Amino acid sequence: MAVYSFWIFDRHCNCIYSREWVAITQDKPDHQQEQTQKNITNTGTINARNQDHVAKLLFGAIFSLKQISSKLNPQEETTANNLKSFSTLKYRCHFFETGTGLKFCLLTDPKTENMQFVLKEIYAKLYYEKIVKNVLSPVDFKENEYIDNEVFITGVDNYISSLAVFNN
Amino acid sequence: MSYYLAVIGTMDNPIYELEFGTFKQQNNGKSLLNQKQLELIPFIINSSLDLIEDLQWKFNKNYFKNYDNFNNNFYKLSCYLTFGNMKLILLHQLDDNLKNDDNIKQFLFEINELYVKTMLNPFYNVNEKIKSEAFDLKVKAVARKYL
Amino acid sequence: MSSKSYKSLSDDIWKNRVDKINSEVFTLTYGSIVAQLCRDFTYAEVNTQLEKMGYNIGLRLVEEFFAKTGLGRCTSFKDTSEVISKIGFKMFLNITPTVTNWSGDGKQFSLILDDNPLTDFVELPEDNNAANELWYSNVLCGVLRGCLEMVQLDCDVYFVSDVLRGDPITEMRLKLNKFLKDEVPAGEE
């Protein structure tokens, strides 16, 4: 069981954070950017692929699936039909969207159980505590501005590596 | 039986003054001081301020009962010293032998409460004159209750 | 969600999941902000500044709201009004204003605040037209505007009457201008 990557998209459809523990596609190594000094974070990249087609593809897939799922709601409008995850042969993508349009996305191997609670925890305990409460970080990130808050990055890494699922 | 309440600031400036009479025994609270007496009272109060300042360092308390008198006990003064060095002074005549020392003490304590509430108003600066009508009405209500 | 379940949810959140602060510290802090602004600006400008401050607070406060309640977006403006008054105000200020005065098209309503912790012990200065120009709790209008904008509702929020000014009740009016469309990625239209 493994966690492959973690993405955050803001309400302006920009990718504001990406963290990979294993690259999804074959790609040139010069994409790699700063690596932190902690143990598990020696692997993978941080904010290296925010402008990549991968990020845009992922966002596009999620966006379209959300639209489809809300249109294909079998019951009346009263109960919302929210996308929770989708899976393919190689990976499963867990998704969580907040009321403010913030989208959290976690790619794991296909056998993983529902990780909604993980995403909710990351939102409530890490994103909210470290980014929102930090008055010096912007509310709306501009194009090409990413989350580079050290505390947040290490917090996410520690949290995800402490999960039973994480295995790389 | 008439009273005169004065709140004196840290720079010996009066920030609130009220004269009234007793409400007990069906008196209507009108003060019975004549014009000449009324003119003298602020001077009496002012001259007693030194006494308070001496006493406050001698004794470890903030309520001073009858610490000063004028004209052989014709007027007596009691004072409540707040922790911010504001003096709530009550000047009272003793026309008859009503024992109301306790009432005066409680009266001054309640005035202190009202003063603290005034301080909590963000638009009120320390040592400013208290111009609020609400404060005035409340003081009169407290006077009616105790004196 | 029904009205009763909002109430029990908000009580539970207020009791367990919210950090509390001494109300006098809060009131005095806000009071000194307003008093200082009144010394620096005219009353009309103070109102604008308070609203701006509230707007910036609201942009972030809404994240705390979602993080603590776990609710999603509301389905209708009526639902929004219930959530604001029963959960939002309760969580942050421990008061529950009443929702009244719905307009005919359902796009405007009033919030009546019974007691306002920002205005404990406050009396407006009696000179200089404060009673005619200053909305003391205008920061609340900004907070609501900021929060609603983050959930794609463009609203105008303003005070109609205020006990500090001598009116009988404190009333805020919310007017929905339009629903902001969610942004779509470039090329998706």
XYZ file of C-alpha atoms in Angstrom:
504
model
C 0.000 0.000 0.000
C 1.471 3.288 -0.913
C 0.748 6.952 -1.158
C 1.959 8.434 -4.401
C 1.242 12.114 -4.281
C -0.756 14.911 -2.721
C -2.141 17.990 -4.476
C -3.984 21.121 -3.420
C -5.919 23.274 -5.900
C -7.392 26.608 -4.932
C -10.689 28.069 -6.020
C -9.070 29.825 -8.968
C -8.150 26.438 -10.480
C -4.443 26.869 -9.804
C -2.339 24.186 -8.240
C -0.934 25.736 -5.097
C 0.799 22.719 -3.636
C 2.038 19.408 -4.945
C 3.979 16.739 -3.138
C 5.085 13.500 -4.700
C 6.599 10.509 -3.109
C 6.792 8.496 -6.297
C 6.625 10.069 -9.739
C 3.453 9.097 -11.553
C 4.861 9.167 -15.042
C 8.320 8.683 -16.398
C 9.843 12.065 -16.400
C 13.111 13.863 -16.752
C 15.061 14.116 -13.508
C 15.763 17.785 -13.979
C 12.229 18.386 -12.821
C 13.326 17.675 -9.297
C 13.445 20.682 -7.018
C 14.424 21.402 -3.398
C 14.323 18.438 -1.096
C 14.014 18.821 2.621
C 16.319 17.235 5.151
C 13.871 15.087 7.060
C 13.934 11.313 6.679
C 10.976 10.448 4.478
C 11.048 13.691 2.644
C 14.374 12.861 1.140
C 12.336 11.153 -1.498
C 10.022 12.812 -3.910
C 9.531 16.405 -4.917
C 7.749 19.376 -3.514
C 5.959 21.893 -5.709
C 7.865 20.656 -8.703
C 4.975 19.853 -10.941
C 2.471 22.588 -10.242
C 2.538 23.910 -13.774
C 2.870 20.541 -15.372
C 0.333 19.029 -17.628
C -0.076 16.395 -14.916
C -1.502 18.938 -12.544
C -3.794 20.359 -15.177
C -4.918 16.899 -16.261
C -5.678 15.921 -12.713
C -7.620 19.064 -12.109
C -9.504 18.705 -15.354
C -10.460 15.117 -14.588
C -11.703 16.030 -11.138
C -13.588 19.036 -12.395
C -15.372 17.106 -15.113
C -16.218 14.223 -12.816
C -17.685 16.643 -10.303
C -19.891 18.198 -12.934
C -21.032 14.838 -14.200
C -21.751 13.514 -10.733
C -23.863 16.510 -9.796
C -25.818 16.221 -13.057
C -26.367 12.499 -12.734
C -27.860 12.837 -9.257
C -30.593 10.197 -9.145
C -32.469 11.867 -6.307
C -33.729 15.403 -6.213
C -31.516 18.392 -5.646
C -31.880 18.155 -1.871
C -28.992 15.793 -1.293
C -25.688 16.801 -2.750
C -23.780 14.336 -4.828
C -20.105 14.848 -4.062
C -17.170 13.170 -5.739
C -15.192 11.198 -3.167
C -12.685 9.173 -5.140
C -12.064 7.549 -8.472
C -9.757 4.709 -9.289
C -8.004 3.194 -12.228
C -5.887 0.090 -12.565
C -2.785 1.830 -11.306
C -3.979 4.323 -8.739
C -6.884 5.658 -6.733
C -7.495 9.372 -6.386
C -9.180 10.553 -3.161
C -10.786 13.938 -3.326
C -12.111 16.454 -0.808
C -13.519 19.889 -1.518
C -14.250 22.536 1.079
C -17.065 25.046 0.970
C -14.631 27.716 -0.126
C -13.633 25.876 -3.276
C -10.361 24.446 -2.008
C -9.663 21.009 -3.448
C -7.460 18.400 -1.782
C -6.396 15.393 -3.783
C -4.483 12.313 -2.679
C -3.229 9.640 -5.083
C -2.656 6.206 -3.608
C -2.528 2.661 -4.865
C -5.861 1.171 -5.874
C -6.356 -1.049 -2.873
C -6.461 1.782 -0.333
C -9.606 2.349 1.653
C -11.407 5.665 1.787
C -9.060 8.436 2.810
C -11.621 11.233 3.208
C -10.850 11.527 6.885
C -7.169 12.008 6.086
C -7.964 14.853 3.752
C -10.320 16.395 6.283
C -7.636 16.181 8.956
C -5.094 17.787 6.666
C -7.525 20.578 5.964
C -8.639 21.179 9.529
C -5.410 20.608 11.381
C -2.686 21.561 8.946
C -3.990 23.830 6.224
C -6.176 25.817 8.579
C -3.670 26.032 11.421
C -0.619 26.843 9.369
C -1.808 28.671 6.293
C -5.077 30.348 7.147
C -4.068 31.423 10.621
C -0.791 32.771 9.305
C -1.803 36.306 8.472
C 1.278 36.880 6.382
C 0.375 34.233 3.847
C -2.035 35.393 1.165
C -5.641 34.283 1.092
C -5.683 34.072 -2.666
C -2.538 32.780 -4.256
C -1.574 34.391 -7.499
C -0.517 32.454 -10.592
C 2.754 30.669 -9.971
C 2.622 31.288 -6.241
C 2.784 28.115 -4.218
C 2.623 27.127 -0.588
C 6.193 27.102 0.622
C 5.504 27.298 4.315
C 8.082 24.966 5.918
C 5.885 24.127 8.873
C 3.043 23.101 6.627
C 5.232 20.984 4.375
C 6.864 19.081 7.200
C 3.523 18.766 8.945
C 1.926 17.140 5.937
C 4.913 14.855 5.443
C 4.887 13.724 9.045
C 1.177 13.187 9.068
C 1.058 11.144 5.911
C 4.086 9.103 6.784
C 2.498 8.232 10.091
C -0.462 6.638 8.375
C -0.579 2.895 8.126
C -0.977 3.181 4.392
C 2.265 4.886 3.750
C 4.822 2.427 2.769
C 7.473 3.759 0.457
C -29.448 66.628 55.467
C -27.592 67.404 52.303
C -24.797 65.743 50.486
C -22.264 66.731 47.928
C -20.495 64.107 45.873
C -17.331 64.963 44.008
C -15.132 62.713 41.904
C -11.618 64.134 41.787
C -9.095 63.056 39.186
C -5.438 62.278 39.490
C -4.509 65.875 38.779
C -6.836 67.253 41.457
C -9.340 68.116 38.760
C -13.024 67.494 39.468
C -14.539 65.234 36.862
C -17.999 64.905 38.337
C -19.969 66.772 40.984
C -23.461 66.331 42.299
C -25.339 67.932 45.156
C -28.400 66.299 46.583
C -30.352 65.881 49.758
C -31.458 62.893 51.685
C -34.171 60.670 50.306
C -34.985 59.174 53.676
C -38.012 60.080 55.691
C -39.915 61.221 52.676
C -37.538 63.974 51.812
C -37.503 64.544 48.117
C -33.767 64.629 47.665
C -33.439 68.330 47.240
C -30.401 69.725 48.898
C -30.859 72.301 51.567
C -27.634 74.158 51.062
C -27.913 77.814 50.447
C -25.884 79.759 47.933
C -23.133 80.805 50.340
C -22.597 77.291 51.598
C -22.583 75.919 48.087
C -19.798 78.233 47.007
C -17.631 77.094 49.878
C -17.921 73.398 49.329
C -15.500 72.905 46.425
C -12.841 74.700 48.448
C -13.453 72.479 51.434
C -13.130 69.386 49.314
C -10.006 70.616 47.598
C -8.287 71.448 50.850
C -8.962 67.991 52.180
C -7.180 66.309 49.304
C -3.817 66.621 51.044
C -5.161 64.774 54.012
C -6.243 61.872 51.855
C -2.852 61.684 50.264
C -1.189 61.523 53.656
C -3.552 58.917 54.962
C -3.289 56.667 51.947
C 0.347 55.920 52.625
C -0.126 55.504 56.349
C -2.947 53.041 56.267
C -3.423 50.131 53.943
C -7.031 50.774 53.067
C -8.968 52.662 50.472
C -12.076 53.802 52.281
C -11.685 56.709 54.684
C -14.609 57.480 56.866
C -14.934 60.979 58.247
C -11.316 61.752 57.613
C -11.890 65.474 57.721
C -14.393 67.961 59.005
C -15.022 71.644 58.607
C -16.231 74.173 61.056
C -16.287 71.845 64.026
C -18.081 68.917 62.519
C -20.581 70.960 60.639
C -19.461 69.263 57.434
C -17.868 65.833 57.443
C -16.032 64.252 54.549
C -15.670 60.610 53.616
C -13.660 59.327 50.756
C -13.251 56.211 48.674
C -9.875 56.030 46.968
C -9.902 53.954 43.807
C -6.927 51.887 42.772
C -6.292 54.296 39.932
C -5.866 57.143 42.402
C -9.256 58.719 41.769
C -10.966 60.137 44.844
C -14.692 59.719 45.346
C -15.487 62.239 48.063
C -18.780 62.675 49.824
C -19.369 65.741 51.904
C -22.232 65.439 54.356
C -23.820 67.545 57.001
C -24.936 66.162 60.283
C -28.146 67.958 60.988
C -29.440 65.155 63.124
C -27.895 62.077 64.557
C -28.819 59.654 61.850
C -26.323 56.853 61.921
C -25.638 56.333 58.324
C -21.933 55.594 58.205
C -22.655 52.221 56.760
C -24.888 53.703 54.123
C -22.219 56.132 53.089
C -19.723 53.331 52.747
C -22.021 51.282 50.573
C -22.969 54.334 48.573
C -19.350 55.067 47.774
C -18.683 51.452 46.881
C -21.534 51.524 44.389
C -20.310 54.795 42.925
C -16.985 53.061 42.436
C -18.718 50.316 40.470
C -20.339 52.914 38.251
C -17.002 54.625 37.780
C -15.348 51.358 36.732
C -18.075 50.833 34.157
C -17.440 54.312 32.805
C -13.759 53.481 32.504
C -14.638 50.437 30.412
C -16.153 52.686 27.770
C -13.495 52.954 25.047
C -14.500 56.506 24.230
C -13.852 57.740 27.741
C -10.343 58.914 28.525
C -8.941 58.943 32.040
C -9.297 62.277 33.837
C -11.958 63.406 31.419
C -15.161 64.996 32.673
C -17.960 62.497 32.915
C -20.630 63.984 30.708
C -22.812 60.949 30.275
C -26.410 61.421 31.300
C -26.745 57.744 31.957
C -24.049 57.976 34.603
C -25.830 60.916 36.195
C -29.114 59.046 36.354
C -27.487 55.982 37.816
C -25.744 57.993 40.514
C -29.044 59.533 41.485
C -30.619 56.099 41.612
C -27.865 54.835 43.918
C -28.291 57.897 46.115
C -31.976 57.192 46.363
C -31.206 53.660 47.425
C -28.709 54.379 50.182
C -29.070 57.909 51.338
C -30.407 20.014 7.842
C -33.170 21.094 10.118
C -33.102 24.058 12.389
C -32.988 21.901 15.503
C -29.973 19.982 14.316
C -28.171 23.247 13.600
C -28.782 24.299 17.155
C -27.454 21.099 18.663
C -24.461 21.115 16.324
C -23.618 24.678 17.245
C -23.992 23.998 20.962
C -21.689 21.045 20.654
C -19.090 23.020 18.734
C -19.251 25.938 21.144
C -18.780 23.664 24.106
C -16.022 21.472 22.839
C -14.207 22.605 19.777
C -13.794 26.315 20.113
C -11.086 28.194 22.008
C -12.519 30.773 24.324
C -11.310 34.203 25.357
C -12.318 36.444 28.249
C -15.146 38.621 26.942
C -13.844 41.769 28.604
C -10.458 41.408 26.946
C -12.237 41.034 23.624
C -14.593 43.963 24.208
C -11.812 46.239 25.424
C -9.554 45.322 22.518
C -12.237 46.079 19.969
C -13.188 49.231 21.841
C -9.678 50.566 21.796
C -9.408 49.841 18.059
C -12.562 51.835 17.381
C -11.589 54.641 19.740
C -8.197 54.985 18.104
C -9.721 54.967 14.629
C -12.118 57.698 15.738
C -9.194 59.794 16.829
C -7.415 59.306 13.507
C -10.258 59.498 10.992
C -13.701 60.989 10.514
C -16.690 58.838 11.375
C -17.511 58.002 7.781
C -13.950 56.831 7.200
C -13.999 54.840 10.416
C -17.008 52.941 9.116
C -15.162 52.107 5.897
C -12.023 51.033 7.740
C -13.946 48.808 10.131
C -15.715 47.195 7.209
C -12.414 46.577 5.444
C -10.913 45.034 8.548
C -13.949 42.833 8.886
C -13.678 41.785 5.261
C -10.118 40.540 5.726
C -11.119 38.752 8.902
C -14.047 37.133 7.115
C -11.902 35.729 4.301
C -10.011 33.617 6.814
C -12.735 33.061 9.352
C -14.778 31.125 6.833
C -12.024 28.477 6.644
C -12.170 28.053 10.392
C -15.910 27.709 10.106
C -15.624 24.920 7.544
C -12.788 23.222 9.391
C -14.729 23.088 12.663
C -18.217 22.318 11.392
C -17.436 20.043 8.477
C -20.472 21.394 6.625
C -20.523 21.904 2.898
C -22.064 24.759 0.970
C -25.673 25.673 1.647
C -28.342 24.820 -0.863
C -30.296 28.067 -0.687
C -30.012 31.598 0.627
C -32.562 30.769 3.310
C -30.374 27.909 4.423
C -27.423 30.293 4.440
C -29.270 32.663 6.744
C -30.040 29.864 9.191
C -26.454 28.641 9.211
C -25.081 32.157 9.727
C -27.319 32.933 12.638
C -27.447 29.564 14.370
C -23.956 28.233 13.832
C -21.731 31.062 12.678
C -22.589 33.695 15.253
C -22.922 31.093 17.972
C -19.494 29.648 17.303
C -17.625 32.902 17.303
C -19.583 35.263 19.522
C -21.908 32.954 21.462
C -24.986 34.881 20.385
C -27.871 33.802 18.181
C -29.380 36.668 16.248
C -32.879 36.255 14.848
C -33.510 36.148 11.115
C -36.459 38.290 10.047
C -37.767 40.694 7.434
C -37.312 38.557 4.384
C -37.878 40.536 1.238
C -40.382 39.349 -1.328
C -37.842 37.828 -3.678
C -36.010 36.037 -0.889
C -32.800 37.901 -1.511
C -32.686 40.146 1.522
C -33.115 39.517 5.208
C -32.353 41.139 8.538
C -30.455 39.895 11.517
C -31.595 41.266 14.853
C -28.871 41.068 17.491
C -30.253 40.902 21.006
C -27.005 41.494 22.738
C -23.737 42.332 21.161
C -20.560 41.446 23.057
C -18.641 44.108 21.163
C -20.680 46.877 22.761
C -20.626 45.958 26.447
C -20.189 49.109 28.530
C -19.878 51.300 25.453
C -21.509 54.704 25.154
C -20.975 56.757 22.060
C -19.479 60.213 22.671
C -22.248 62.754 22.806
C -20.632 65.377 20.647
C -19.519 65.395 17.053
C -22.372 63.523 15.449
C -21.134 60.134 16.531
C -24.700 59.112 17.098
C -25.588 59.996 13.542
C -22.632 58.680 11.622
C -20.734 55.941 13.415
C -21.739 52.284 13.157
C -19.771 50.911 16.075
C -20.004 47.222 15.162
C -19.395 47.728 11.460
C -16.656 45.111 11.563
C -19.408 42.478 11.698
C -20.713 43.670 8.335
C -17.279 43.223 6.815
C -16.857 39.778 8.323
C -20.124 38.593 6.853
C -19.333 40.075 3.458
C -15.897 38.391 3.399
C -17.232 35.014 4.451
C -20.056 35.053 1.930
C -17.737 36.093 -0.858
C -15.568 33.034 -0.250
C -18.607 30.843 -0.853
C -19.412 32.650 -4.082
C -22.220 34.872 -2.766
C -21.825 38.567 -3.500
C -23.693 40.377 -0.749
C -24.099 43.837 0.691
C -24.217 43.902 4.460
C -25.040 47.039 6.375
C -26.476 48.238 9.651
C -29.985 49.597 9.740
C -30.272 50.489 13.403
C -28.098 50.265 16.484
C -28.934 50.360 20.173
C -25.856 52.506 20.807
C -27.352 55.192 18.627
C -30.546 55.198 20.631
C -32.606 52.940 18.371
C -34.693 50.234 20.011
C -32.964 47.268 18.343
C -29.711 46.436 16.598
C -30.457 45.315 13.074
C -28.187 44.299 10.197
C -29.475 43.846 6.672
C -28.012 41.347 4.180
C -28.728 41.801 0.521
C -27.740 39.163 -2.010
C -26.557 40.764 -5.238
C -25.634 37.739 -7.261
C -24.185 34.274 -7.201
C -20.565 34.377 -8.314
C -19.771 31.650 -10.762
C -17.213 29.073 -9.745
C -14.094 29.516 -11.799
C -13.478 26.998 -14.524
C -10.056 26.118 -15.864
C -8.996 27.925 -18.976
C -10.430 26.415 -22.103
C -13.231 24.553 -20.403
C -16.162 26.770 -21.279
